[in-house]
XYZ file of C-alpha atoms in Angstrom:
697
model
C 19.179 2.536 -24.726
C 19.472 0.341 -27.887
C 16.219 -1.034 -29.179
C 16.290 -4.418 -30.894
C 14.161 -4.992 -33.905
C 10.870 -6.737 -33.177
C 11.869 -9.866 -35.048
C 14.640 -10.401 -32.427
C 12.359 -9.608 -29.453
C 11.569 -12.507 -27.216
C 8.082 -11.102 -26.675
C 7.226 -11.358 -30.391
C 6.123 -14.934 -30.042
C 4.756 -17.032 -27.214
C 7.450 -18.654 -25.036
C 8.159 -22.243 -25.903
C 9.179 -23.049 -22.295
C 6.811 -25.142 -20.110
C 3.547 -23.276 -19.396
C 4.783 -20.363 -21.520
C 7.113 -19.233 -18.791
C 8.804 -16.093 -20.085
C 12.270 -16.939 -21.345
C 14.213 -14.803 -18.890
C 17.587 -16.084 -20.124
C 16.780 -14.362 -23.480
C 14.952 -11.277 -22.280
C 17.078 -8.106 -21.911
C 16.091 -4.714 -20.520
C 16.140 -3.273 -24.006
C 13.333 -5.591 -25.071
C 10.569 -4.291 -22.881
C 9.807 -0.911 -24.343
C 9.980 -1.920 -28.013
C 7.709 -4.877 -27.313
C 5.171 -2.658 -25.552
C 5.332 -0.110 -28.321
C 4.859 -2.781 -31.011
C 2.019 -4.390 -28.959
C 0.398 -0.963 -28.561
C 0.481 -0.516 -32.365
C -1.133 -3.895 -32.894
C -3.788 -3.125 -30.351
C -4.517 0.253 -32.047
C -4.910 -1.433 -35.388
C -7.303 -3.906 -33.785
C -9.340 -1.087 -32.135
C -9.413 0.727 -35.605
C -10.932 -2.310 -37.284
C -13.701 -2.454 -34.659
C -14.424 1.296 -35.073
C -14.548 1.005 -38.856
C -16.523 -2.264 -39.001
C -19.961 -2.186 -40.668
C -21.064 -5.651 -39.849
C -23.240 -6.492 -36.846
C -21.234 -6.524 -33.623
C -20.844 -9.937 -31.874
C -19.000 -11.066 -28.840
C -16.279 -12.544 -31.030
C -15.623 -9.589 -33.338
C -15.991 -6.922 -30.612
C -15.649 -8.026 -26.991
C -13.072 -10.732 -27.529
C -10.855 -8.276 -29.488
C -11.264 -5.476 -26.906
C -10.175 -7.609 -24.041
C -7.203 -9.131 -25.808
C -6.061 -6.852 -28.766
C -2.405 -7.979 -28.808
C -0.752 -11.048 -27.487
C 2.644 -9.426 -27.704
C 1.490 -6.524 -25.585
C 0.032 -8.854 -22.980
C 3.293 -10.830 -22.746
C 5.517 -7.808 -22.524
C 3.463 -5.654 -20.129
C 2.631 -8.384 -17.604
C 6.325 -9.428 -17.511
C 7.620 -5.826 -17.297
C 5.411 -4.755 -14.351
C 6.335 -7.896 -12.423
C 9.990 -7.291 -12.810
C 9.738 -3.537 -12.247
C 8.423 -4.218 -8.759
C 10.573 -7.319 -8.056
C 13.891 -6.229 -9.415
C 13.496 -2.579 -10.482
C 16.975 -1.574 -11.498
C 17.674 1.961 -12.515
C 17.648 0.998 -16.224
C 14.361 -0.842 -15.991
C 12.631 1.868 -14.072
C 13.848 4.454 -16.549
C 11.321 3.203 -19.110
C 8.424 2.844 -16.614
C 7.057 6.287 -17.404
C 7.107 5.595 -21.139
C 5.340 2.278 -20.723
C 2.673 3.602 -18.401
C 2.075 6.520 -20.732
C 1.829 4.249 -23.753
C -0.683 1.957 -21.990
C -2.742 4.889 -20.639
C -2.987 6.405 -24.172
C -4.045 3.022 -25.525
C -6.663 2.690 -22.902
C -7.978 6.127 -23.772
C -8.026 5.181 -27.414
C -10.206 2.263 -26.574
C -12.715 3.493 -23.894
C -13.046 7.055 -25.344
C -13.574 6.061 -28.977
C -17.295 6.823 -29.789
C -17.411 4.396 -32.701
C -16.180 1.421 -30.544
C -18.579 2.400 -27.787
C -21.553 2.472 -30.170
C -20.821 -1.135 -31.227
C -20.375 -2.210 -27.656
C -23.478 -0.387 -26.479
C -25.447 -2.030 -29.276
C -24.159 -5.415 -28.239
C -24.992 -4.706 -24.618
C -28.545 -3.613 -25.434
C -29.163 -6.949 -27.162
C -27.327 -9.094 -24.591
C -30.345 -11.103 -23.587
C -30.900 -12.155 -27.197
C -27.284 -13.265 -28.011
C -27.175 -16.763 -26.462
C -23.985 -15.876 -24.574
C -22.523 -18.118 -21.936
C -22.809 -16.876 -18.360
C -19.089 -15.993 -18.478
C -19.440 -14.058 -21.719
C -22.386 -12.153 -20.457
C -20.487 -11.309 -17.372
C -17.498 -10.065 -19.380
C -19.771 -7.969 -21.672
C -21.568 -6.390 -18.701
C -18.341 -5.528 -16.904
C -16.719 -4.142 -20.060
C -19.730 -1.980 -20.817
C -19.737 -0.684 -17.261
C -15.968 0.105 -17.539
C -16.579 2.068 -20.775
C -19.397 3.958 -19.151
C -17.370 4.759 -15.932
C -14.477 5.843 -18.183
C -16.449 8.466 -20.034
C -17.402 6.696 -23.246
C -20.702 8.503 -23.355
C -19.195 11.983 -23.021
C -19.069 14.579 -25.678
C -16.088 14.682 -28.112
C -14.662 17.685 -26.254
C -15.037 16.062 -22.806
C -13.550 12.803 -23.952
C -10.503 14.608 -25.181
C -10.155 16.478 -21.936
C -10.610 13.249 -19.883
C -7.977 11.523 -21.986
C -5.494 14.253 -21.222
C -6.470 14.107 -17.520
C -5.977 10.334 -17.414
C -2.468 10.789 -18.809
C -1.602 13.384 -16.211
C -2.915 11.176 -13.428
C -0.936 8.196 -14.676
C 2.237 10.268 -14.925
C 1.929 11.659 -11.444
C 1.094 8.210 -9.979
C 4.353 6.860 -11.510
C 6.321 9.741 -9.896
C 4.627 9.111 -6.578
C 5.429 5.353 -6.674
C 9.055 5.809 -7.674
C 9.510 8.483 -4.945
C 8.036 6.141 -2.295
C 10.711 3.560 -3.214
C 13.411 6.124 -3.254
C 12.362 7.602 0.080
C 12.282 4.203 1.706
C 15.729 3.242 0.386
C 17.162 6.602 1.435
C 15.435 6.845 4.804
C 17.557 4.517 6.891
C 19.276 5.346 10.187
C 23.012 4.888 10.356
C 24.278 3.587 13.763
C 27.911 4.037 14.645
C 28.151 2.179 17.993
C 27.276 -1.483 18.259
C 26.020 -1.122 21.807
C 23.207 1.046 20.495
C 21.917 -2.077 18.693
C 21.234 -3.903 21.947
C 18.319 -6.248 21.572
C 19.017 -7.189 17.935
C 20.001 -10.718 17.040
C 23.326 -11.380 15.436
C 21.470 -12.083 12.182
C 19.842 -8.637 12.346
C 23.141 -6.971 13.084
C 24.775 -8.733 10.165
C 22.059 -7.619 7.811
C 22.375 -3.978 9.112
C 26.102 -4.115 8.510
C 25.622 -5.400 4.985
C 23.073 -2.684 4.349
C 25.481 -0.050 5.591
C 28.190 -1.331 3.275
C 25.750 -1.407 0.364
C 24.919 2.179 1.080
C 28.592 3.122 0.812
C 29.490 3.263 4.563
C 32.776 1.526 5.442
C 31.705 1.416 9.101
C 28.437 1.285 11.044
C 25.120 -0.402 10.819
C 22.197 0.819 8.705
C 18.623 0.335 9.988
C 16.770 0.339 6.660
C 13.117 1.246 6.391
C 10.381 -1.204 5.568
C 7.200 -0.148 3.759
C 4.688 0.098 6.716
C 5.060 2.830 9.344
C 5.806 0.565 12.266
C 9.250 -0.791 11.628
C 9.831 -4.368 12.752
C 13.196 -3.529 14.513
C 11.219 -1.269 16.925
C 10.059 -4.434 18.752
C 13.715 -5.403 19.418
C 15.760 -2.229 19.940
C 16.388 -1.622 23.649
C 17.839 1.863 23.139
C 14.914 4.319 23.297
C 16.733 7.028 21.474
C 17.500 4.720 18.575
C 13.867 3.583 18.539
C 12.830 7.295 18.288
C 15.292 7.997 15.427
C 13.973 4.962 13.470
C 10.327 5.841 14.085
C 10.795 9.488 13.084
C 12.660 8.507 9.934
C 9.704 6.243 9.033
C 6.813 8.691 9.659
C 8.585 11.736 8.216
C 9.686 10.214 4.864
C 8.289 11.456 1.661
C 8.302 15.250 1.902
C 7.716 15.708 -1.846
C 4.944 13.122 -2.053
C 2.486 15.150 0.124
C 1.908 17.565 -2.749
C 1.834 14.788 -5.330
C -0.846 13.008 -3.346
C -2.857 16.233 -3.169
C -2.447 16.716 -6.931
C -3.630 13.207 -7.720
C -6.690 13.560 -5.400
C -7.624 16.803 -7.155
C -7.290 15.347 -10.609
C -9.490 12.372 -9.524
C -12.067 14.803 -8.226
C -12.063 16.470 -11.564
C -12.497 13.091 -13.273
C -15.439 12.235 -11.017
C -17.118 15.578 -11.831
C -16.755 14.892 -15.631
C -18.394 11.481 -15.145
C -21.299 12.755 -13.091
C -20.361 11.453 -9.633
C -20.352 13.474 -6.405
C -16.816 12.432 -5.546
C -14.173 9.929 -6.760
C -15.073 7.415 -4.113
C -18.600 7.119 -5.479
C -17.147 6.481 -8.894
C -14.612 3.988 -7.618
C -17.092 1.715 -5.726
C -19.696 1.691 -8.560
C -18.122 -1.515 -10.028
C -17.117 -3.070 -6.785
C -19.131 -5.331 -4.439
C -19.663 -2.456 -1.937
C -21.483 -0.473 -4.712
C -22.172 2.700 -2.613
C -20.039 4.962 -0.309
C -22.658 4.415 2.409
C -21.810 0.720 2.503
C -18.127 1.360 3.082
C -18.781 4.053 5.739
C -21.155 1.691 7.471
C -18.288 -0.812 7.806
C -16.157 1.992 9.265
C -18.868 2.981 11.754
C -19.167 -0.601 13.019
C -15.498 -1.064 13.641
C -13.867 2.337 14.609
C -15.199 2.862 18.054
C -14.676 -0.696 19.359
C -11.185 -0.741 17.765
C -10.213 2.520 19.552
C -11.462 1.110 22.884
C -9.458 -1.950 22.349
C -6.346 0.116 21.508
C -6.921 2.239 24.601
C -6.964 -0.884 26.784
C -3.748 -2.086 25.253
C -2.181 1.375 25.621
C -2.974 1.480 29.365
C -1.320 -1.923 29.838
C 1.717 -0.867 27.842
C 2.127 2.404 29.747
C 2.004 0.487 33.038
C 4.788 -1.832 31.819
C 6.916 1.068 30.515
C 6.755 2.756 33.926
C 8.715 -0.126 35.356
C 11.617 1.134 33.274
C 11.156 4.728 34.309
C 9.167 5.866 31.299
C 6.425 8.207 32.536
C 5.230 9.363 29.094
C 4.702 6.653 26.523
C 5.559 7.550 22.911
C 4.640 5.806 19.615
C 8.155 4.417 19.235
C 7.765 2.614 22.621
C 4.596 0.705 21.588
C 6.133 -2.225 19.680
C 8.956 -2.724 22.161
C 6.816 -2.844 25.287
C 3.996 -4.646 23.529
C 6.466 -7.415 22.726
C 7.798 -7.429 26.229
C 4.133 -7.883 27.552
C 3.756 -10.648 24.972
C 6.944 -12.305 26.174
C 6.291 -11.789 29.865
C 2.597 -12.579 30.043
C 2.359 -15.112 27.290
C 5.996 -16.322 27.546
C 6.485 -15.867 23.917
C 10.169 -15.231 23.248
C 10.924 -14.698 19.525
C 14.351 -16.387 20.015
C 12.619 -19.380 21.507
C 10.336 -19.624 18.502
C 12.983 -18.915 15.890
C 14.466 -22.466 15.459
C 11.024 -23.835 14.737
C 10.391 -21.595 11.673
C 12.655 -21.721 8.713
C 11.606 -20.565 5.273
C 11.922 -23.926 3.518
C 9.934 -25.873 6.128
C 7.221 -23.243 6.335
C 6.873 -23.063 2.638
C 7.122 -26.773 1.605
C 5.810 -28.553 4.796
C 3.347 -25.797 5.696
C 2.056 -23.651 2.836
C 2.367 -26.434 0.158
C 1.295 -29.119 2.514
C -1.883 -27.226 3.501
C -2.664 -26.700 -0.182
C -2.321 -30.478 -0.753
C -4.417 -31.287 2.242
C -7.218 -28.919 1.290
C -7.226 -28.972 -2.496
C -5.168 -32.110 -3.423
C -2.496 -30.275 -5.331
C 1.210 -31.056 -5.141
C 4.429 -29.356 -6.044
C 7.828 -30.320 -7.654
C 10.672 -27.880 -7.771
C 11.981 -27.201 -11.352
C 15.586 -26.323 -11.039
C 15.928 -26.605 -14.807
C 13.810 -23.465 -15.267
C 15.208 -19.948 -14.921
C 13.527 -17.081 -13.171
C 14.028 -13.325 -13.635
C 16.480 -13.179 -10.716
C 18.871 -15.726 -9.274
C 16.917 -15.798 -5.971
C 13.660 -16.852 -7.771
C 12.638 -20.482 -7.259
C 10.094 -22.338 -9.521
C 7.794 -25.199 -8.757
C 5.550 -27.124 -11.125
C 1.967 -27.574 -9.664
C -0.010 -30.770 -10.186
C -3.657 -31.487 -9.593
C -4.993 -34.324 -7.376
C -4.994 -36.473 -10.628
C -1.295 -35.796 -11.231
C -1.905 -33.426 -14.161
C 0.335 -30.382 -14.440
C -1.778 -27.248 -13.953
C 0.856 -24.450 -13.803
C 3.934 -22.982 -12.297
C 4.557 -21.165 -9.056
C 7.520 -18.769 -8.716
C 8.710 -17.743 -5.274
C 10.761 -14.565 -4.795
C 11.115 -14.253 -1.035
C 14.021 -12.057 -0.004
C 14.294 -8.261 0.198
C 16.830 -6.394 -1.965
C 17.404 -2.782 -2.839
C 15.705 -3.175 -6.218
C 12.565 -4.620 -4.851
C 9.583 -2.473 -3.673
C 8.347 -2.968 -0.234
C 5.569 -5.186 0.966
C 4.361 -8.474 -0.410
C 2.215 -9.374 -3.468
C 1.120 -11.857 -6.054
C 1.459 -11.377 -9.838
C 0.448 -13.592 -12.742
C 3.039 -13.988 -15.520
C 0.607 -16.102 -17.562
C -3.132 -16.150 -16.928
C -5.234 -19.258 -17.073
C -7.639 -19.450 -20.055
C -9.301 -22.463 -21.605
C -10.012 -20.482 -24.779
C -6.365 -19.558 -25.268
C -5.082 -22.878 -23.986
C -2.899 -21.252 -21.330
C -2.156 -22.462 -17.803
C -1.285 -20.124 -14.931
C 2.205 -19.037 -14.063
C 2.025 -17.256 -10.732
C 4.606 -15.259 -8.755
C 4.725 -14.492 -4.991
C 6.934 -11.664 -3.883
C 7.904 -11.152 -0.167
C 10.597 -9.123 1.619
C 12.083 -11.451 4.098
C 15.492 -10.575 5.576
C 18.034 -12.780 3.706
C 20.142 -15.109 5.825
C 23.901 -14.828 6.246
C 25.866 -16.878 3.784
C 25.552 -20.573 4.613
C 22.888 -19.986 7.298
C 19.203 -21.096 7.101
C 16.603 -18.446 6.419
C 14.579 -18.070 9.682
C 11.243 -16.378 9.372
C 9.174 -14.396 11.865
C 5.581 -15.059 12.698
C 4.638 -12.092 10.469
C 6.604 -13.721 7.668
C 4.717 -17.003 8.200
C 1.415 -15.154 8.003
C 2.488 -13.369 4.866
C 3.624 -16.574 3.173
C 0.211 -18.241 3.732
C -1.579 -15.015 2.761
C 0.186 -14.405 -0.509
C -0.109 -18.049 -1.412
C -3.815 -17.665 -0.981
C -3.669 -15.201 -3.891
C -1.457 -17.698 -5.772
C -4.154 -20.461 -5.284
C -6.749 -18.025 -6.697
C -4.573 -17.895 -9.873
C -3.415 -21.482 -9.962
C -6.920 -23.091 -9.401
C -8.696 -20.752 -11.854
C -10.880 -22.614 -14.328
C -12.447 -20.150 -16.743
C -12.653 -19.698 -20.488
C -11.286 -16.166 -20.680
C -8.167 -14.700 -19.122
C -10.104 -11.454 -18.583
C -11.821 -13.037 -15.607
C -9.215 -15.608 -14.497
C -7.731 -15.853 -11.032
C -7.700 -12.613 -9.074
C -9.585 -10.668 -11.812
C -12.309 -9.911 -9.416
C -13.763 -6.645 -7.934
C -11.051 -4.837 -6.145
C -12.729 -4.942 -2.781
C -13.050 -8.697 -2.611
C -9.635 -9.739 -4.037
C -8.150 -10.167 -0.564
C -10.859 -12.700 0.412
C -9.237 -16.001 -0.705
C -5.817 -14.939 0.567
C -7.170 -14.082 3.994
C -9.032 -17.415 4.204
C -5.677 -19.232 3.475
C -4.330 -17.827 6.775
C -6.639 -20.071 8.700
C -4.213 -22.994 8.168
C -1.281 -21.384 9.936
C -2.227 -22.766 13.357
C -4.528 -25.561 12.295
C -3.704 -28.744 14.180
C -3.812 -30.761 10.990
C -1.140 -28.482 9.408
C 1.120 -26.813 11.961
C 2.786 -29.979 13.304
C 4.007 -30.719 9.849
C 6.083 -27.573 9.428
C 6.707 -25.981 12.895
C 9.632 -28.260 13.828
C 12.945 -27.474 15.505
C 15.688 -27.157 12.916
C 18.124 -29.368 14.969
C 15.869 -31.863 16.819
C 12.879 -32.064 14.513
C 10.683 -31.680 17.555
C 7.194 -30.145 16.914
C 6.838 -26.697 18.491
C 5.066 -27.291 21.872
C 1.352 -26.764 21.831
C 1.679 -24.608 24.915
C 3.865 -22.242 22.986
C 1.420 -22.097 20.090
C -1.496 -21.364 22.423
C 0.477 -18.523 23.890
C 1.407 -17.247 20.404
C -2.234 -17.106 19.438
C -3.117 -15.350 22.628
C -0.338 -12.934 21.982
C -1.670 -12.235 18.468
C -5.070 -11.460 19.848
C -3.459 -9.058 22.279
C -2.309 -6.794 19.508
C -5.607 -6.576 17.640
C -6.552 -3.148 18.949
C -3.387 -1.554 17.668
C -3.458 -3.561 14.357
C -7.050 -2.601 13.642
C -6.585 1.091 14.428
C -3.438 1.533 12.393
C -5.138 -0.188 9.452
C -8.363 1.848 9.818
C -6.330 5.020 9.888
C -4.764 4.240 6.518
C -8.125 3.069 5.096
C -9.876 6.190 6.248
C -7.098 8.418 4.874
C -7.466 6.775 1.456
C -11.229 7.147 1.671
C -11.345 10.806 2.761
C -8.863 11.946 0.058
C -11.361 10.555 -2.460
C -14.460 12.019 -0.787
C -13.278 15.435 -1.756
C -16.234 17.033 -3.611
C -16.111 16.487 -7.387
C -15.503 19.615 -9.324
C -14.103 20.374 -12.746
C -12.203 23.175 -11.099
C -10.907 21.049 -8.191
C -7.576 22.361 -6.844
C -5.020 20.405 -4.706
C -5.442 20.667 -0.959
C -3.075 23.364 0.179
C -1.991 21.734 3.418
C -2.132 17.964 3.005
C -0.690 17.355 6.485
C -3.501 19.296 8.058
C -6.021 17.442 5.876
C -4.700 14.174 7.171
C -5.008 15.289 10.743
C -8.542 16.562 10.178
C -9.669 13.403 8.403
C -8.427 11.168 11.259
C -9.949 13.433 13.913
C -13.325 13.549 12.173
C -13.262 9.722 11.907
C -12.550 9.320 15.642
C -9.173 7.722 14.900
C -6.706 10.375 16.167
C -4.862 8.128 18.662
C -1.760 9.671 20.264
C 0.145 6.447 20.225
C -1.055 4.688 17.099
C 0.158 5.925 13.783
C -1.357 5.035 10.402
C -0.056 1.957 8.742
C 0.811 4.242 5.842
C 0.680 8.005 5.928
C -0.411 9.984 2.932
C 3.160 10.552 1.764
C 3.804 6.838 1.305
C 0.250 5.559 0.881
C 1.239 3.776 -2.252
C -1.882 1.597 -2.302
C -3.982 4.702 -2.874
C -1.857 6.986 -4.956
C -0.225 4.469 -7.235
C -1.023 0.860 -6.341
C -4.533 0.571 -7.737
C -6.320 0.660 -4.364
C -7.620 4.304 -4.713
C -10.743 4.509 -2.642
C -10.196 0.818 -2.061
C -7.930 0.272 0.942
C -11.151 -0.499 2.863
C -11.079 -3.645 0.859
C -9.022 -5.673 3.344
C -11.606 -5.252 5.975
C -14.500 -5.622 3.607
C -13.050 -8.912 2.346
C -12.349 -10.041 5.907
C -16.079 -10.069 6.617
C -16.288 -12.847 3.990
C -13.061 -14.433 5.185
C -14.035 -14.596 8.884
C -17.484 -16.026 8.003
C -15.884 -18.608 5.707
C -13.578 -19.741 8.484
C -16.699 -19.949 10.700
C -18.345 -22.015 7.998
C -15.386 -24.398 7.889
C -15.822 -24.862 11.649
C -19.616 -25.351 11.351
C -18.865 -28.207 8.870
C -16.297 -30.048 11.003
C -13.133 -28.668 9.389
C -12.204 -25.993 11.923
C -9.155 -25.800 14.182
C -11.171 -27.014 17.230
C -12.580 -30.103 15.647
C -10.224 -33.043 16.202
C -9.814 -34.643 19.591
C -8.828 -38.235 18.831
C -7.832 -40.433 15.886
C -11.400 -40.968 14.707
C -12.204 -37.210 15.067
C -8.950 -36.415 13.232
C -9.857 -38.674 10.272
C -13.328 -37.145 10.099
C -11.801 -33.696 10.266
C -9.441 -34.402 7.384
C -12.442 -35.576 5.313
C -14.290 -32.398 6.238
C -11.311 -30.255 5.295
C -11.114 -31.861 1.912
C -14.856 -31.621 1.393
C -14.971 -27.918 2.381
C -11.796 -27.317 0.309
C -13.460 -28.814 -2.678
C -16.459 -26.568 -2.210
C -14.359 -23.432 -1.653
C -12.224 -24.283 -4.657
C -15.224 -24.889 -6.854
C -17.447 -22.040 -5.773
C -14.800 -19.305 -5.101
C -11.324 -20.017 -6.476
C -12.165 -21.684 -9.802
C -14.633 -19.022 -10.933
C -12.130 -16.073 -10.794
C -14.152 -13.049 -11.766
C -16.605 -14.905 -13.973
C -19.438 -14.435 -11.333
C -19.927 -12.105 -8.382
C -18.127 -13.422 -5.322
C -21.003 -12.517 -2.862
C -23.351 -14.662 -5.087
C -20.780 -17.483 -4.975
C -20.534 -17.171 -1.225
C -24.250 -17.545 -0.947
C -24.196 -20.591 -3.186
C -21.437 -22.153 -1.005
C -22.825 -21.373 2.421
C -26.609 -20.895 1.766
C -26.584 -17.408 3.420
C -25.336 -13.864 3.254
C -21.990 -13.042 4.915
C -22.175 -12.009 8.568
C -19.990 -9.372 10.293
C -20.199 -11.057 13.706
C -17.274 -13.521 13.088
C -15.074 -10.613 12.056
C -15.843 -8.606 15.175
C -15.225 -11.684 17.334
C -11.908 -12.469 15.588
C -10.563 -8.842 16.112
C -11.701 -8.746 19.677
C -14.284 -6.045 18.864
C -17.363 -7.864 19.918
């Protein structure tokens, strides 16, 4: 790969495009690694100046430099990791290991430098006498805790050993992540006879044909794998043998990753021992809102047993329905198919009947964007003059209620072979009043692309994901802080899903849904009777959904509750460990597989959620209680019954939205979210709304 000189590198200077949008028309693959390397050199020089300084440490000469040592590095790294996940071509991914290694070494240089820590520790000890703003104090305290948890107070010998360990962990995590993507792309099922695809729509068949051709097959249909264990096509495929092949391909992927996961867990157990913790989970939660392992396990204890009972009730009903088709022994690959049949037969929810009411453009612009305007007053204008990192990326400028431009939103909605599975939000530019930067936010999804010339229809799962991920986008777009270090989603890991989960409340809200759920040909609003049945159908699957999630969360947790030891060795039989962990937790259900098994649990072994996959449920406690708070204040889905009631409800929605935006979204990570929740509601978060929502109460 040819490396351009830094002077010609687009990352050398801030972009001159609106809102500092990276100039993707000028950025080439060969720019990323040199820009990161140059930025790392700049950061090292900045760290050396701190370490060598003899003047009294201040927030400006120490903390501010530590959190932002190189603008070039920030621009290059944030852009690279976005495109590596969104459009990870072979050439781009080839440098990922080098970039991760460079950044890990740099982080080690910072947090394990005793001279830097002495200055930071001195500053921290005098924090009450420094006349810092609340945001500056928060940043100082979080940074000091990060140094401490990273081993800054260790001996010289131990710091060197920890630095080497961190590098080995980072390298193994990169290998794990890349292998997950490779296994998913290679794990499809090739079907040779069209009759075996009975139950699939023509659009699904066309997509499978295209996938087969893309994989080099002149004939046949390729059923490609999605990230979670339960493949969406299992709900449609009528052929039981094909369902079994697809399910087995999903759960048995990732042979080589079992050992990689065990190696990562062992290295993390070593790290925990070096830092004085009883296990890695205890280390991980020390700077999260949960704080202690006991708090996390208490959440599991309150939810596992009722979730399993709920799943058993669903299983019995599904088994009865399957017997009508001569199936005496229900298998995991039957669950989605017969669950959907029950949903269709008992709630009369036919996906094909729903399909014309939900197209991507209407759901996005007349649903997601409309809700954001209704709740927060913001509006959107598509910028076709701006260029994204891929031809499928669309860009909107976002405006405040006063008409002032506040940032850009990029939508990258369709699946492609170079995109990793799942859905996520990334910032390309973080909001910061001190730096004068406005947010540029990306949402990535994996919606099946439409046939050429056809509209993009979306499933109900897609609709929920669109609203969910835009909740993360709102967290970034409505951020109003001084420092990028605490902007947007820069909150504790176990609370980051809170705003995105709250945004899902608008999917069925009577003030929002009629604006977007309209028939593509007639414009007719989806009948309320159909919506009521859809919601009832969603409640029907909560037992399965909660158990499959809890299994993955417990797997992540148990891998990181391995006893800390500087001599920790990888578990010899990872598959047995997984089975034992689920059995001990009371989650060994014969028909419900984990949402992600260990071999593709990317959240835990590469995605930054190590000991943190519990966070979705933890955040949902705050989410469910916030939705209850909206209802208690007249803004809930059950509020409006007439024109006067509707007007009052709209006022309540905006009033509550202003409060949620001010107390939660605007502050980013500049204050603890649980404290902000108390300020907004006047009380602690309650678990009862969560249990009621999931049918566990």
